[in-house]
mmCIF file of C-alpha atoms in Angstrom:
data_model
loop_
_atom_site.group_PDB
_atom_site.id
_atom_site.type_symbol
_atom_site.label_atom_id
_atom_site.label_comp_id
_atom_site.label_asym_id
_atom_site.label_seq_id
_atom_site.Cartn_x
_atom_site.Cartn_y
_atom_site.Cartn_z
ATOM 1 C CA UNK A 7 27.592 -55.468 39.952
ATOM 2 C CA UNK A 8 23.955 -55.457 39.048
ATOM 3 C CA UNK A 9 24.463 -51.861 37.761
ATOM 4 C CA UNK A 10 27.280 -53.501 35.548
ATOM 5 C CA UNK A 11 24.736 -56.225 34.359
ATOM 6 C CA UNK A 12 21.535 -54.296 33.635
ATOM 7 C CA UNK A 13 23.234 -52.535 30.638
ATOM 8 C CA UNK A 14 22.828 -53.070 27.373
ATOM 9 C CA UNK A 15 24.942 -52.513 24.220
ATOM 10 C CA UNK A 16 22.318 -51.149 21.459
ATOM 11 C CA UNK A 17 23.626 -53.716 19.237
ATOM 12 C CA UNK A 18 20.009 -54.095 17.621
ATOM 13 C CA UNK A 19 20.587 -50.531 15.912
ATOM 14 C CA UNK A 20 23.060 -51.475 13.698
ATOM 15 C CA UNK A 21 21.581 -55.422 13.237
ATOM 16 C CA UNK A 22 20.405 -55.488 9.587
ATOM 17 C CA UNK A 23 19.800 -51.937 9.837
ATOM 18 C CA UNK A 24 22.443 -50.570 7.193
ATOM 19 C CA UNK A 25 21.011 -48.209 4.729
ATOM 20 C CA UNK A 26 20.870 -50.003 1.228
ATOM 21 C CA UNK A 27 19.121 -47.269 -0.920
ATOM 22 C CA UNK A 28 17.228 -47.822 -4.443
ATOM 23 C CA UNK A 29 14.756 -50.824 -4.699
ATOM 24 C CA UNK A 30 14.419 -52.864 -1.543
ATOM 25 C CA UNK A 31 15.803 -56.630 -3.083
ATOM 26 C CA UNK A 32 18.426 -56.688 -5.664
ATOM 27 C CA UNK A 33 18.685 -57.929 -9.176
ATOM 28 C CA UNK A 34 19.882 -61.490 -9.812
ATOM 29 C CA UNK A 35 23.783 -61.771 -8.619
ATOM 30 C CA UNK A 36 23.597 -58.030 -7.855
ATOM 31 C CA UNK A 37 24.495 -57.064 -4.204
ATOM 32 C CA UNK A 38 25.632 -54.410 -1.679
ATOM 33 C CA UNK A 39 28.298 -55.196 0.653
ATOM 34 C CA UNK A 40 30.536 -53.273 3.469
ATOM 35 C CA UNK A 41 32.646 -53.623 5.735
ATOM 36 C CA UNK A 42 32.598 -51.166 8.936
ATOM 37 C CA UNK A 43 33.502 -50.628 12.145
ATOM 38 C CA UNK A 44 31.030 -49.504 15.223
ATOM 39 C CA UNK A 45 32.065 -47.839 18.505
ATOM 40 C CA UNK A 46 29.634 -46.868 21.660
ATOM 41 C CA UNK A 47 31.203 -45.987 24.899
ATOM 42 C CA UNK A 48 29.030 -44.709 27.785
ATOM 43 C CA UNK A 49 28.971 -43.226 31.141
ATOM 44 C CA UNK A 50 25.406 -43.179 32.018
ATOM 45 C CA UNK A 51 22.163 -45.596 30.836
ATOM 46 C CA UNK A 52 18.498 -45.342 30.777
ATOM 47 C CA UNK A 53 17.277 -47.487 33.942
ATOM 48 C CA UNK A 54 13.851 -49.855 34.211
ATOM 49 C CA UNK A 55 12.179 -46.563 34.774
ATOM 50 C CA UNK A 56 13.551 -44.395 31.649
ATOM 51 C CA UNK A 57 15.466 -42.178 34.017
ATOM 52 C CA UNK A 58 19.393 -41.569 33.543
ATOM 53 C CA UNK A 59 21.515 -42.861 35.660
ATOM 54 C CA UNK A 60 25.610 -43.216 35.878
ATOM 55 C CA UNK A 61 27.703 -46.173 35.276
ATOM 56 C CA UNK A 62 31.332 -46.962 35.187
ATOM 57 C CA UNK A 63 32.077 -46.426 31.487
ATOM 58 C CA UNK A 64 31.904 -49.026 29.842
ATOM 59 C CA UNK A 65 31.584 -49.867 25.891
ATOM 60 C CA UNK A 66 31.422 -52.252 22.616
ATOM 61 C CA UNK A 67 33.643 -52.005 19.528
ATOM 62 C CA UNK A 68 33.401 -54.728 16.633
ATOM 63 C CA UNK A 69 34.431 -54.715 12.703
ATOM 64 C CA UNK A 70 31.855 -56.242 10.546
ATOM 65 C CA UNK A 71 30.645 -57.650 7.265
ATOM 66 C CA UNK A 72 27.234 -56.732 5.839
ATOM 67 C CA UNK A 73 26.058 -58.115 2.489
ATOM 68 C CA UNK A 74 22.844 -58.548 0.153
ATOM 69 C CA UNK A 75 23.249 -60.510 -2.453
ATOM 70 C CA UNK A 76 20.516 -61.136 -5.104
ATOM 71 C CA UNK A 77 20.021 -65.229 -5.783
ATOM 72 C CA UNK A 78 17.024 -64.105 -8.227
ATOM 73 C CA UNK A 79 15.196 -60.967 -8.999
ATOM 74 C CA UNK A 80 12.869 -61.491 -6.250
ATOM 75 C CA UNK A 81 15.261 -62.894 -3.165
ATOM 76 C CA UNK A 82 18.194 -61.942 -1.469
ATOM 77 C CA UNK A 83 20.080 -63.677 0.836
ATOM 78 C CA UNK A 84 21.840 -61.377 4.031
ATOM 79 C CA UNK A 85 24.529 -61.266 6.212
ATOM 80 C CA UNK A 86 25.608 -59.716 9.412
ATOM 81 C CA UNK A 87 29.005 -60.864 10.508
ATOM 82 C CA UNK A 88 31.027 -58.977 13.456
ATOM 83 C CA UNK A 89 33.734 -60.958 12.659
ATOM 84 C CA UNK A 90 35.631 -58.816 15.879
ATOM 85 C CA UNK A 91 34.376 -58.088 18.799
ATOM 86 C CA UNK A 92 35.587 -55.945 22.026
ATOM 87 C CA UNK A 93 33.713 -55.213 24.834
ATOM 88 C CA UNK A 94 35.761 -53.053 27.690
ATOM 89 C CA UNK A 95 35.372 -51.376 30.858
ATOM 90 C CA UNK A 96 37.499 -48.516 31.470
ATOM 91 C CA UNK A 97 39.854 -48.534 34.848
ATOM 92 C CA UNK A 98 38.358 -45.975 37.792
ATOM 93 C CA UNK A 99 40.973 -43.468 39.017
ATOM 94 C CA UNK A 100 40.258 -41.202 41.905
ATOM 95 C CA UNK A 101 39.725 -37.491 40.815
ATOM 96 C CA UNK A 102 41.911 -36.366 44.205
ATOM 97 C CA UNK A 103 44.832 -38.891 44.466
ATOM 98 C CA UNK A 104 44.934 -40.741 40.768
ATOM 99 C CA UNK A 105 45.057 -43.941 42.130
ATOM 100 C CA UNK A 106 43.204 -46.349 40.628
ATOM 101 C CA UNK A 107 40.347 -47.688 42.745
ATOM 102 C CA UNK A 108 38.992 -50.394 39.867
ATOM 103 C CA UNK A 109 41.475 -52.008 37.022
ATOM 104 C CA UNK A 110 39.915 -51.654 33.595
ATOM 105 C CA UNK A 111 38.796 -55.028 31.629
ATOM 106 C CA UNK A 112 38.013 -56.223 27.938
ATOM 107 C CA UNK A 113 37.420 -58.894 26.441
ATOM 108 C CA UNK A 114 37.628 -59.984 22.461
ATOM 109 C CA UNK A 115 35.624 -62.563 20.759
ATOM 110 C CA UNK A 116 33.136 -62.888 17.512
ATOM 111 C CA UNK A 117 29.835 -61.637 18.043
ATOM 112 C CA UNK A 118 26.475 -62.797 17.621
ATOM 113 C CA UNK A 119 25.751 -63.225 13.517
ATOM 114 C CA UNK A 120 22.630 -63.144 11.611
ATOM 115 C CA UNK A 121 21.445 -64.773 8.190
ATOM 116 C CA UNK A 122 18.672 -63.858 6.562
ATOM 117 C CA UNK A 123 16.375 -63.849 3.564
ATOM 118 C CA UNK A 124 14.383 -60.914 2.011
ATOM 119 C CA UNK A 125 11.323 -61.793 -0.752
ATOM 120 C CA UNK A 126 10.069 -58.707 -2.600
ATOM 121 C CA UNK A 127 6.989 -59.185 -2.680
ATOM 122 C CA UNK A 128 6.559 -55.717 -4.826
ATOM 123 C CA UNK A 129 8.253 -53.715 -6.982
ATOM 124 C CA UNK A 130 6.187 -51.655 -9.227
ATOM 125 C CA UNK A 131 6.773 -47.744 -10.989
ATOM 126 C CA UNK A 132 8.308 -46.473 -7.353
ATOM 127 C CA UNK A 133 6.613 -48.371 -5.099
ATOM 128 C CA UNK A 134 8.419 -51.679 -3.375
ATOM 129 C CA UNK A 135 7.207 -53.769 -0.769
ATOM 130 C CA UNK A 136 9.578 -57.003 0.895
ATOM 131 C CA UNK A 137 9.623 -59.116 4.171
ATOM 132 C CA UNK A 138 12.454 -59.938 5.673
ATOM 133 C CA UNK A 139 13.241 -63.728 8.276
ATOM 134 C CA UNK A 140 16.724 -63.398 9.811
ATOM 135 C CA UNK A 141 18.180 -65.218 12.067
ATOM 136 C CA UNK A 142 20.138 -64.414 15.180
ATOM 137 C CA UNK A 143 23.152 -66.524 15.871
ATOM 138 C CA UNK A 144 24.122 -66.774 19.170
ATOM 139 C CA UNK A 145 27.732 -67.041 18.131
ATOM 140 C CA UNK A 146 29.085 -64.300 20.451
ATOM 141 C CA UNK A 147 30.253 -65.066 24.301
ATOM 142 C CA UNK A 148 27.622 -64.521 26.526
ATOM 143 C CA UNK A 149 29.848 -64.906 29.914
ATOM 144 C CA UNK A 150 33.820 -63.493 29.067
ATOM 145 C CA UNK A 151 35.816 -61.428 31.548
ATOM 146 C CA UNK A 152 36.700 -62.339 35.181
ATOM 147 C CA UNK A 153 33.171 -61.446 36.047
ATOM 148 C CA UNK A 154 31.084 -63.144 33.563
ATOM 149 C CA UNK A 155 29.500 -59.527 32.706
ATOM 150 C CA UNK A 156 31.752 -58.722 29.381
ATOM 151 C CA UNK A 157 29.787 -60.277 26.830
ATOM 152 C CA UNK A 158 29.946 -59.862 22.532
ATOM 153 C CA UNK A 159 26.849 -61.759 22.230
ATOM 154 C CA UNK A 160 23.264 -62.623 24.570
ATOM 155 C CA UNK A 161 23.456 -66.463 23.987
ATOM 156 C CA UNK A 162 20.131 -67.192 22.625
ATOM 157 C CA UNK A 163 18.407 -67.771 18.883
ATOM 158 C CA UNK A 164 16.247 -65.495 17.803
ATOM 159 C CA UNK A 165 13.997 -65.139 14.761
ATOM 160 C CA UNK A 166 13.158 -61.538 13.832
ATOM 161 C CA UNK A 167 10.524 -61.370 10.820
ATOM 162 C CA UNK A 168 9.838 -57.924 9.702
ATOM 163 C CA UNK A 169 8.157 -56.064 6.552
ATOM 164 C CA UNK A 170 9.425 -52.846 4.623
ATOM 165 C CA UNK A 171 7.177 -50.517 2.303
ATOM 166 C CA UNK A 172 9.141 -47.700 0.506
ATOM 167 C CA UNK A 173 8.450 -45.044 -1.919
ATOM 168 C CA UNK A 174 10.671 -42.773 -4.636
ATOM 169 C CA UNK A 175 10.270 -39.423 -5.376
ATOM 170 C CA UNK A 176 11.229 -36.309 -5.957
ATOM 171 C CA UNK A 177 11.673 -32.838 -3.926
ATOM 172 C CA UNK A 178 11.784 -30.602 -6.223
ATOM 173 C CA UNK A 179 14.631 -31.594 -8.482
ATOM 174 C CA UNK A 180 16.318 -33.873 -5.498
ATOM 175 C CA UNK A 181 15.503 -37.512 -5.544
ATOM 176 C CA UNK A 182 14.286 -38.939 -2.005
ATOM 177 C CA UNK A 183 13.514 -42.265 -0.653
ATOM 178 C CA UNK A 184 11.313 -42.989 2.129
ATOM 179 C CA UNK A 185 11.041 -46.417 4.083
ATOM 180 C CA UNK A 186 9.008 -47.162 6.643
ATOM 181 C CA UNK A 187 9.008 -51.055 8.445
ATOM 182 C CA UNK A 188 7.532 -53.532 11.053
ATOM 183 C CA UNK A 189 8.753 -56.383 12.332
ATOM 184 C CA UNK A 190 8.433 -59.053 15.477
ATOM 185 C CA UNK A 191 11.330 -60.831 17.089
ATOM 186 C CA UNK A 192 11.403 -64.175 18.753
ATOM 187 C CA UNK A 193 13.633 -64.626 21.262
ATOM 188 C CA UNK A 194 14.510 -67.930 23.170
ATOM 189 C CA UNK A 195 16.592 -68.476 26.552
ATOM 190 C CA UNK A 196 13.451 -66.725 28.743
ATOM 191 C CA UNK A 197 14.454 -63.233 26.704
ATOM 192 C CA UNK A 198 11.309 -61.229 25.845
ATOM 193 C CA UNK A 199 10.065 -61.205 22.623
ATOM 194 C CA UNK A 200 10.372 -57.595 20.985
ATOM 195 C CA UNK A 201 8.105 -55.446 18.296
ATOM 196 C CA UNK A 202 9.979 -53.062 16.452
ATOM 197 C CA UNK A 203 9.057 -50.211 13.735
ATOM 198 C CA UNK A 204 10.929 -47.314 12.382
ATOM 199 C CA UNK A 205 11.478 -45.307 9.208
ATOM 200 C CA UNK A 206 14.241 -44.336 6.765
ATOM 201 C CA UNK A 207 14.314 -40.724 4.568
ATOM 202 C CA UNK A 208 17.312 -40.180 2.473
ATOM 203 C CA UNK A 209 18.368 -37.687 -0.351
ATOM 204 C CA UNK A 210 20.526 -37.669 -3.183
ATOM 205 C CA UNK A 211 22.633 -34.646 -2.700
ATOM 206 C CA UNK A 212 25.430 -34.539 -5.382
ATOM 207 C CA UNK A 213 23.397 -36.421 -8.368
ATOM 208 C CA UNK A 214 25.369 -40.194 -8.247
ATOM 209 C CA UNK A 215 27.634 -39.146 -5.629
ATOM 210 C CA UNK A 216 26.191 -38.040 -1.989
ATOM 211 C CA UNK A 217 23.054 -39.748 -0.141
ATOM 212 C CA UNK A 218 22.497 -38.067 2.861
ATOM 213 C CA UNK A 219 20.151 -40.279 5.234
ATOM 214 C CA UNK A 220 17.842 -39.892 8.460
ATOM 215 C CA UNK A 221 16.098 -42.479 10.351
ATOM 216 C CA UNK A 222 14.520 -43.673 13.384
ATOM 217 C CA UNK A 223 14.007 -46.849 15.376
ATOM 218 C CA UNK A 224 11.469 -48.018 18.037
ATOM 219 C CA UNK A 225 12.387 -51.312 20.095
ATOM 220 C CA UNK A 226 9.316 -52.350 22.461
ATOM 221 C CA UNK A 227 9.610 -54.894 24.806
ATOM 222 C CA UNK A 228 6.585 -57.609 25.161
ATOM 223 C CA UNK A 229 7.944 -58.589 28.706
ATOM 224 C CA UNK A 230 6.299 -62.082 28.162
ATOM 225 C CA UNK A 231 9.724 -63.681 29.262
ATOM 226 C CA UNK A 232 10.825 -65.262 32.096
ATOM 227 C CA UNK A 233 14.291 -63.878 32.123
ATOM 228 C CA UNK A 234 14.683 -61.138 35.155
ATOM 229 C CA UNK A 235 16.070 -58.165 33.245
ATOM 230 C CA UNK A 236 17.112 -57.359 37.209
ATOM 231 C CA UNK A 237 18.893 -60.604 37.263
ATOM 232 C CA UNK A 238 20.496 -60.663 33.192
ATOM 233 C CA UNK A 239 22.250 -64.024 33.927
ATOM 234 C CA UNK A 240 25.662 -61.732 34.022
ATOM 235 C CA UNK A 241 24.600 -60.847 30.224
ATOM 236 C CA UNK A 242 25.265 -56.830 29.267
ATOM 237 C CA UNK A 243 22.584 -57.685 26.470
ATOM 238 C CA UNK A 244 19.950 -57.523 29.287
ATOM 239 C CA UNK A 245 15.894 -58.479 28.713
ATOM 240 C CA UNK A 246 13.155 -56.221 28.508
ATOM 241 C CA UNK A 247 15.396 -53.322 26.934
ATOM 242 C CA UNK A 248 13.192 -50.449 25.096
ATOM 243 C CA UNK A 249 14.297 -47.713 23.058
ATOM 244 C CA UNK A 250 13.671 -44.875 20.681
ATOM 245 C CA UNK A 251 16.909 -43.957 18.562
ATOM 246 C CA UNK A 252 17.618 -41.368 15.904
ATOM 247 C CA UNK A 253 20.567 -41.555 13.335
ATOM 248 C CA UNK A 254 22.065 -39.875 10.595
ATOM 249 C CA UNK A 255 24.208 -41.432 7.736
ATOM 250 C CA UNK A 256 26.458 -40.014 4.729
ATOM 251 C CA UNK A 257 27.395 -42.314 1.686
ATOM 252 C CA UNK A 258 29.524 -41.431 -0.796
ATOM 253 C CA UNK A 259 30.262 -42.715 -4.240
ATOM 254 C CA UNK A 260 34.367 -42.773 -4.784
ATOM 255 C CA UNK A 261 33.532 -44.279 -7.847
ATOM 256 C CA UNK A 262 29.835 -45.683 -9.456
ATOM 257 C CA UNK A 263 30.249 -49.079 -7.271
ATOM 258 C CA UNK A 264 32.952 -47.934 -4.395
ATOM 259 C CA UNK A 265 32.008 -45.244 -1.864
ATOM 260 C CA UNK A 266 32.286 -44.362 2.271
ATOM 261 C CA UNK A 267 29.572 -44.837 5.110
ATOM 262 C CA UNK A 268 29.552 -42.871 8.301
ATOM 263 C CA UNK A 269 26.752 -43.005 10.564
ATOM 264 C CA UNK A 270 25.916 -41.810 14.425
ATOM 265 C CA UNK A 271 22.942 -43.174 16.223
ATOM 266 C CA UNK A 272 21.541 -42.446 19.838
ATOM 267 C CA UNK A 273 18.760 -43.539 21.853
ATOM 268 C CA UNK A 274 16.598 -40.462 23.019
ATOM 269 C CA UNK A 275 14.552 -42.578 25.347
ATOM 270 C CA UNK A 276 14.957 -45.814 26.973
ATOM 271 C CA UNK A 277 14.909 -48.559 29.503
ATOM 272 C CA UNK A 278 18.078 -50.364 30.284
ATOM 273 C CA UNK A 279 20.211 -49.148 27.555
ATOM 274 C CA UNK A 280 23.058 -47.201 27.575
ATOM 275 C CA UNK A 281 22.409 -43.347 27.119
ATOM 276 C CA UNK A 282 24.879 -42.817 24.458
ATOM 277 C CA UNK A 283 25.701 -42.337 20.576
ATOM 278 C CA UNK A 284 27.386 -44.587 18.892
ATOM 279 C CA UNK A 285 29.303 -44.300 15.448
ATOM 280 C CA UNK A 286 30.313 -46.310 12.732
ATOM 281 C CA UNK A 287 32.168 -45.811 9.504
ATOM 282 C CA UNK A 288 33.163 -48.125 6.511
ATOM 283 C CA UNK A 289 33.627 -48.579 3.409
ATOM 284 C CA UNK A 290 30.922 -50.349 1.021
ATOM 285 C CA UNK A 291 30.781 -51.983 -3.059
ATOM 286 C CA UNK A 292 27.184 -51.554 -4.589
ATOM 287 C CA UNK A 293 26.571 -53.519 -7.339
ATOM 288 C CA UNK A 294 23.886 -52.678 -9.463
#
């Protein structure tokens, strides 16, 4: 059971983490919006120590709405909404007789959402600078299924206030981007507050059509709470978690606003995460 409860669904990758290229706020009523859908299933998890380490597969799904909107030139208000959220637990069958040892679970609700603001505080030639204050709902369930331990959401507000600094250019005759941020989160409920970094390259393919996109994410711990990642309250979204995750993402203009989104992420180190990809796909309207 504490196996069960010392996991934790790597929901922070995808947090206000979709790729929005070009200049970091929009133009007044401008936006970029998208709906998606993100899927992680695992088998195995980092433990306290960073080793690997099996589990009984278990796994998230949710459908969500992300959206920037422009209220002037120089802020934009956000929004992450998993409007749908699944977390399961898959039955266990024995590999010599077939019968099954442990019935399977899930368990649907909305997950956590975030709001959020982002100032740009520059935007000069191809050069942009913005900060970012969201804030972490905790509209999920932190205690579903006959257990307590299938949760869509960690109960507690959090605060997460981060910077980005990003560049244009060109390789060659192929525009690039690169990104590159910092941020702190505050958690409440005894969770650990967190300090996270990471950065963002993409390229511009098929000229207006194709972005392709890489991009990495660090998630440090501060272990200054009082919350017993050992002892998660029956939460999946456990304290203390650490990662490092690559990802990859293709977006691709149907039309000047309409295109497609599919990404795949994966923590290549961690503590008390799960030690899997995950993969999400949508569709997404860019207004410029």
């Amino acid at each position: 059971m504490i196996l069960k409860r010392n996991i934790l669904i790597v929901i922070a990758i995808i947090s206000f983490s979709n790729s929005v290229f070009s200049q970091w706020t929009h133009e007044k009523n401008k936006g970029f919006y998208k709906l998606s859908a993100w899927y992680l299933e695992a088998d195995k998890h980092y433990t306290d120590t960073g080793e690997t380490d099996p589990n009984t597969t278990r796994g998230l799904f949710n459908i969500n709405l992300y959206g920037e909107y422009g209220i002037s030139n120089k802020f934009d208000v956000i929004a992450y909404i998993p409007f749908f959220s699944r977390t399961f637990e898959n039955s266990v069958v024995s590999g010599t007789t077939g019968e099954v040892i442990e019935k399977g679970e899930g368990f649907n609700s909305v997950g956590d959402i975030e709001f959020g603001v982002k100032y740009g505080i520059l935007n000069i030639k191809n050069y942009a600078w913005s900060t970012t204050l969201s804030f972490g709902l905790p509209t999920g369930n932190n205690q579903g299924g006959s257990d307590g331990s299938f949760q869509t959401g960690d109960g507690e507000f959090n605060q997460n206030l981060r910077t980005d600094f990003g560049i244009s250019y060109h390789l060659g005759k192929l525009p690039v981007y690169s990104k590159a941020y910092l941020g702190f989160n505050n958690r409440t409920k005894g969770f650990s507050d967190e300090f996270r970094t990471g950065l963002e390259f993409g390229a511009n393919i098929i000229k207006d059509k194709l972005w392709l996109i890489g991009k990495g994410d660090v998630l440090n711990s501060l272990k200054n709470g009082s919350l017993d990642s050992q002892n998660s309250q029956g939460s999946i979204f456990a304290n203390n978690i650490e990662f490092v995750s690559l990802g990859a993402e293709i977006n691709y203009y149907v039309t000047p606003k309409i295109g497609f989104s599919l990404n795949y992420s994966s923590a290549i180190s961690g503590r008390i995460i799960y030690a899997s990809p995950s993969i999400s796909g949508g569709i997404f309207l860019d207004i410029k």
